[in-house]
């Protein structure tokens, strides 16, 4: 996935980036420091880490893939923020083998809970990395978006299977091990002791609109971005979003 500040990629990331950027600005004011310590679990090649570092923050990226961390190093260097980004190999379950608990003003847990063996444990570890006053940005695959996508593609049996499967999978060939509803994610977050501040639906329309329309119709991309932003906050659209974003804080 590309830098969320680039126009084409922003169709998938704009909602999360706008919410995250505002949250970091609030945390800066609350902490009384210009630079925050941010942990990006499963941050891969720096999709969000690099833009966060561009804001002046120090970012630690934990990812199990050496290739992703190599790409992160290269991307950080190209963006001129190599001095503010540190990549370490690890995962959510062994998080405190590579980072200190309670050492971060904000933790990004994006695209992690779908793949860990125990989502509750993985999330507890992510929250355990927060300072007494800290912000969690959680992004995970949404169940409804997958059901809708399979149905619109004419795969009705797969859509029904995803809807009834405990993990939200549409079949053996499904590349995503687990999907969530908004209620499931908020329950996981509140169980850690954090207070949920906002829930947003991500990629409500972007994955359904033909790419040729966005690329060729004048003004289509900007209009679609505005539509995504408007729909993201509406609970009615959470049930059909490809991803769900939860912003939570520790008082």
Coordinates of C-alpha atoms in Angstrom, one line a residue:
X1 CA 0.0 0.0 0.0
X2 CA 1.3 3.5 -0.9
X3 CA 1.8 6.6 1.1
X4 CA -1.5 7.9 2.4
X5 CA -0.7 11.4 1.2
X6 CA -0.6 10.4 -2.5
X7 CA -3.9 11.0 -4.3
X8 CA -4.6 7.5 -5.6
X9 CA -3.7 5.8 -2.3
X10 CA -5.8 8.3 -0.4
X11 CA -9.0 6.6 -1.6
X12 CA -8.0 3.7 0.8
X13 CA -6.3 5.7 3.6
X14 CA -7.6 9.2 3.7
X15 CA -10.2 8.6 6.4
X16 CA -7.7 6.9 8.7
X17 CA -5.0 9.4 8.1
X18 CA -7.3 12.4 8.8
X19 CA -8.5 10.9 12.1
X20 CA -5.0 9.9 13.1
X21 CA -3.4 13.2 12.3
X22 CA -6.0 15.1 14.3
X23 CA -5.5 12.6 17.2
X24 CA -1.8 13.2 17.2
X25 CA -2.3 17.0 17.2
X26 CA -4.5 16.6 20.3
X27 CA -1.9 14.4 22.0
X28 CA 0.8 17.0 21.2
X29 CA -1.2 19.7 23.0
X30 CA -2.0 17.4 25.9
X31 CA 1.6 16.2 26.3
X32 CA 3.1 19.6 25.9
X33 CA 5.7 18.3 23.5
X34 CA 6.2 18.9 19.8
X35 CA 7.4 15.3 19.2
X36 CA 5.6 12.2 20.3
X37 CA 6.8 8.6 20.6
X38 CA 4.7 6.5 18.3
X39 CA 4.6 2.7 18.0
X40 CA 3.4 1.2 14.7
X41 CA 2.8 -2.5 15.2
X42 CA 2.7 -4.4 12.0
X43 CA 3.7 -1.2 10.3
X44 CA 5.4 -3.0 7.4
X45 CA 7.1 -0.7 4.9
X46 CA 6.0 2.5 6.5
X47 CA 2.7 3.3 5.0
X48 CA 1.7 5.4 8.0
X49 CA 5.1 5.5 9.8
X50 CA 6.7 7.7 7.2
X51 CA 3.9 10.3 7.1
X52 CA 3.8 10.3 10.9
X53 CA 7.6 10.9 11.0
X54 CA 7.1 13.8 8.5
X55 CA 5.0 15.5 11.2
X56 CA 8.1 15.4 13.4
X57 CA 7.3 12.4 15.6
X58 CA 9.6 9.5 16.5
X59 CA 8.2 6.2 15.2
X60 CA 9.1 2.7 16.1
X61 CA 7.9 0.1 13.6
X62 CA 7.5 -3.5 14.7
X63 CA 6.9 -6.0 11.9
X64 CA 7.7 -9.8 11.4
X65 CA 8.9 -9.3 7.8
X66 CA 12.6 -8.5 7.2
X67 CA 11.7 -7.5 3.6
X68 CA 9.1 -5.0 4.8
X69 CA 11.6 -3.5 7.3
X70 CA 14.2 -3.2 4.5
X71 CA 11.6 -1.4 2.4
X72 CA 10.8 0.8 5.4
X73 CA 14.4 1.8 5.8
X74 CA 14.6 2.7 2.1
X75 CA 11.4 4.7 2.2
X76 CA 12.3 6.6 5.3
X77 CA 15.7 7.5 3.8
X78 CA 14.0 8.7 0.6
X79 CA 11.5 10.8 2.6
X80 CA 14.4 12.3 4.7
X81 CA 13.0 11.0 8.0
X82 CA 15.4 8.1 8.6
X83 CA 16.6 9.7 11.9
X84 CA 13.0 9.5 13.3
X85 CA 12.1 6.0 12.3
X86 CA 13.4 2.7 13.9
X87 CA 12.4 -0.7 12.5
X88 CA 12.6 -3.8 14.6
X89 CA 11.6 -7.4 13.8
X90 CA 8.8 -8.8 16.0
X91 CA 5.1 -9.3 16.3
X92 CA 2.2 -8.4 18.5
X93 CA 2.3 -11.5 20.7
X94 CA 6.1 -11.0 21.4
X95 CA 5.8 -7.2 21.4
X96 CA 7.6 -6.6 24.7
X97 CA 10.6 -8.7 23.7
X98 CA 11.5 -5.8 21.3
X99 CA 9.9 -2.7 22.9
X100 CA 9.4 -1.4 26.4
X101 CA 5.9 -1.4 27.8
X102 CA 4.3 1.9 28.6
X103 CA 6.7 3.9 26.5
X104 CA 4.5 5.4 23.7
X105 CA 2.2 8.3 23.4
X106 CA 0.3 6.6 20.5
X107 CA 0.1 3.1 19.2
X108 CA -1.0 2.2 15.7
X109 CA -2.4 -1.3 15.4
X110 CA -3.3 -1.5 11.7
X111 CA -4.0 -4.8 9.9
X112 CA -2.8 -6.9 12.8
X113 CA -5.8 -8.4 14.6
X114 CA -6.9 -10.2 11.4
X115 CA -3.7 -12.3 11.5
X116 CA -2.7 -12.9 15.1
X117 CA -3.7 -16.2 16.8
X118 CA -5.4 -14.3 19.7
X119 CA -6.7 -10.9 18.8
X120 CA -7.5 -10.1 22.5
X121 CA -4.0 -10.8 23.6
X122 CA -2.5 -8.9 20.6
X123 CA -4.6 -5.9 21.4
X124 CA -3.8 -6.0 25.1
X125 CA -0.1 -5.9 24.2
X126 CA -0.6 -3.0 21.9
X127 CA -2.5 -1.1 24.7
X128 CA 0.2 -2.1 27.2
X129 CA 2.7 -0.1 25.2
X130 CA 0.8 3.1 25.8
X131 CA 1.8 5.7 28.4
X132 CA -0.7 6.5 31.1
X133 CA -2.3 9.0 28.7
X134 CA -2.1 7.6 25.2
X135 CA -4.0 7.1 22.0
X136 CA -4.7 3.8 20.2
X137 CA -5.5 3.7 16.4
X138 CA -7.0 0.4 15.5
X139 CA -7.7 -0.7 11.9
X140 CA -9.1 -4.1 11.0
X141 CA -11.0 -5.9 8.2
X142 CA -14.7 -5.4 8.3
X143 CA -17.1 -8.3 7.9
X144 CA -19.8 -6.5 6.1
X145 CA -17.6 -5.2 3.3
X146 CA -16.4 -8.7 2.4
X147 CA -20.0 -10.0 2.3
X148 CA -21.1 -7.2 0.1
X149 CA -18.1 -7.6 -2.2
X150 CA -18.6 -11.3 -2.7
X151 CA -22.3 -10.8 -3.3
X152 CA -21.8 -8.1 -5.9
X153 CA -19.3 -10.3 -7.7
X154 CA -22.0 -13.0 -8.0
X155 CA -20.5 -15.3 -5.4
X156 CA -23.6 -15.6 -3.3
X157 CA -22.7 -18.9 -1.5
X158 CA -19.4 -17.4 -0.5
X159 CA -21.1 -14.2 0.7
X160 CA -23.5 -16.3 2.9
X161 CA -20.6 -18.3 4.2
X162 CA -18.7 -15.2 5.3
X163 CA -21.8 -13.9 6.9
X164 CA -22.3 -17.0 9.0
X165 CA -18.6 -18.1 9.6
X166 CA -17.3 -17.2 13.1
X167 CA -14.2 -15.7 11.6
X168 CA -16.0 -14.0 8.7
X169 CA -14.2 -16.0 6.0
X170 CA -15.9 -16.8 2.7
X171 CA -13.9 -20.0 1.9
X172 CA -10.7 -21.9 2.0
X173 CA -9.2 -19.5 -0.6
X174 CA -9.9 -16.4 1.5
X175 CA -6.6 -14.6 2.2
X176 CA -7.9 -12.9 5.3
X177 CA -8.0 -15.2 8.4
X178 CA -10.5 -13.1 10.4
X179 CA -12.9 -10.2 10.1
X180 CA -14.8 -8.1 12.6
X181 CA -17.9 -6.1 13.1
X182 CA -17.8 -2.7 14.7
X183 CA -19.3 -4.1 17.9
X184 CA -16.7 -6.8 18.1
X185 CA -13.8 -4.3 17.8
X186 CA -15.3 -1.9 20.3
X187 CA -15.8 -4.7 22.8
X188 CA -12.1 -5.8 22.4
X189 CA -11.0 -2.2 22.9
X190 CA -13.1 -1.5 26.0
X191 CA -12.0 -4.8 27.5
X192 CA -8.5 -3.3 27.6
X193 CA -9.7 -0.4 29.7
X194 CA -9.5 2.2 27.0
X195 CA -12.4 4.5 26.1
X196 CA -13.6 4.4 22.5
X197 CA -13.6 7.9 21.1
X198 CA -14.8 7.2 17.5
X199 CA -15.5 4.5 15.0
X200 CA -15.2 5.0 11.3
X201 CA -16.0 2.9 8.3
X202 CA -13.1 2.8 5.8
X203 CA -13.4 2.1 2.1
X204 CA -17.1 2.1 2.1
X205 CA -17.3 2.8 -1.6
X206 CA -13.7 2.9 -2.9
X207 CA -13.4 -0.9 -3.4
X208 CA -16.8 -1.0 -5.2
X209 CA -16.4 1.8 -7.7
X210 CA -14.7 0.8 -11.0
X211 CA -11.2 2.2 -11.2
X212 CA -11.6 3.4 -14.8
X213 CA -14.4 5.7 -13.6
X214 CA -12.2 7.3 -10.9
X215 CA -9.3 7.6 -13.3
X216 CA -11.1 9.1 -16.3
X217 CA -14.1 11.0 -15.0
X218 CA -13.1 14.7 -14.2
X219 CA -13.4 15.4 -10.5
X220 CA -14.4 11.8 -9.6
X221 CA -11.6 11.1 -7.3
X222 CA -12.1 14.3 -5.2
X223 CA -15.8 13.7 -5.1
X224 CA -15.3 10.1 -4.0
X225 CA -12.9 11.1 -1.3
X226 CA -15.5 13.6 0.1
X227 CA -18.2 10.9 0.0
X228 CA -15.9 8.4 1.9
X229 CA -15.3 11.1 4.5
X230 CA -18.9 11.9 4.9
X231 CA -20.0 8.2 5.1
X232 CA -17.2 7.2 7.5
X233 CA -18.8 8.7 10.5
X234 CA -22.3 7.3 9.8
X235 CA -23.0 4.1 11.8
X236 CA -25.2 2.8 9.1
X237 CA -22.2 2.5 6.8
X238 CA -20.0 0.7 9.3
X239 CA -21.7 -2.6 8.4
X240 CA -20.6 -2.4 4.8
X241 CA -17.2 -1.0 5.1
X242 CA -14.1 -3.0 3.9
X243 CA -12.3 -1.9 7.0
X244 CA -13.2 -0.4 10.4
X245 CA -11.2 2.1 12.3
X246 CA -11.4 2.6 16.1
X247 CA -9.8 5.5 17.9
X248 CA -9.5 5.1 21.6
X249 CA -7.7 6.8 24.5
X250 CA -6.6 6.1 28.0
X251 CA -7.5 8.9 30.4

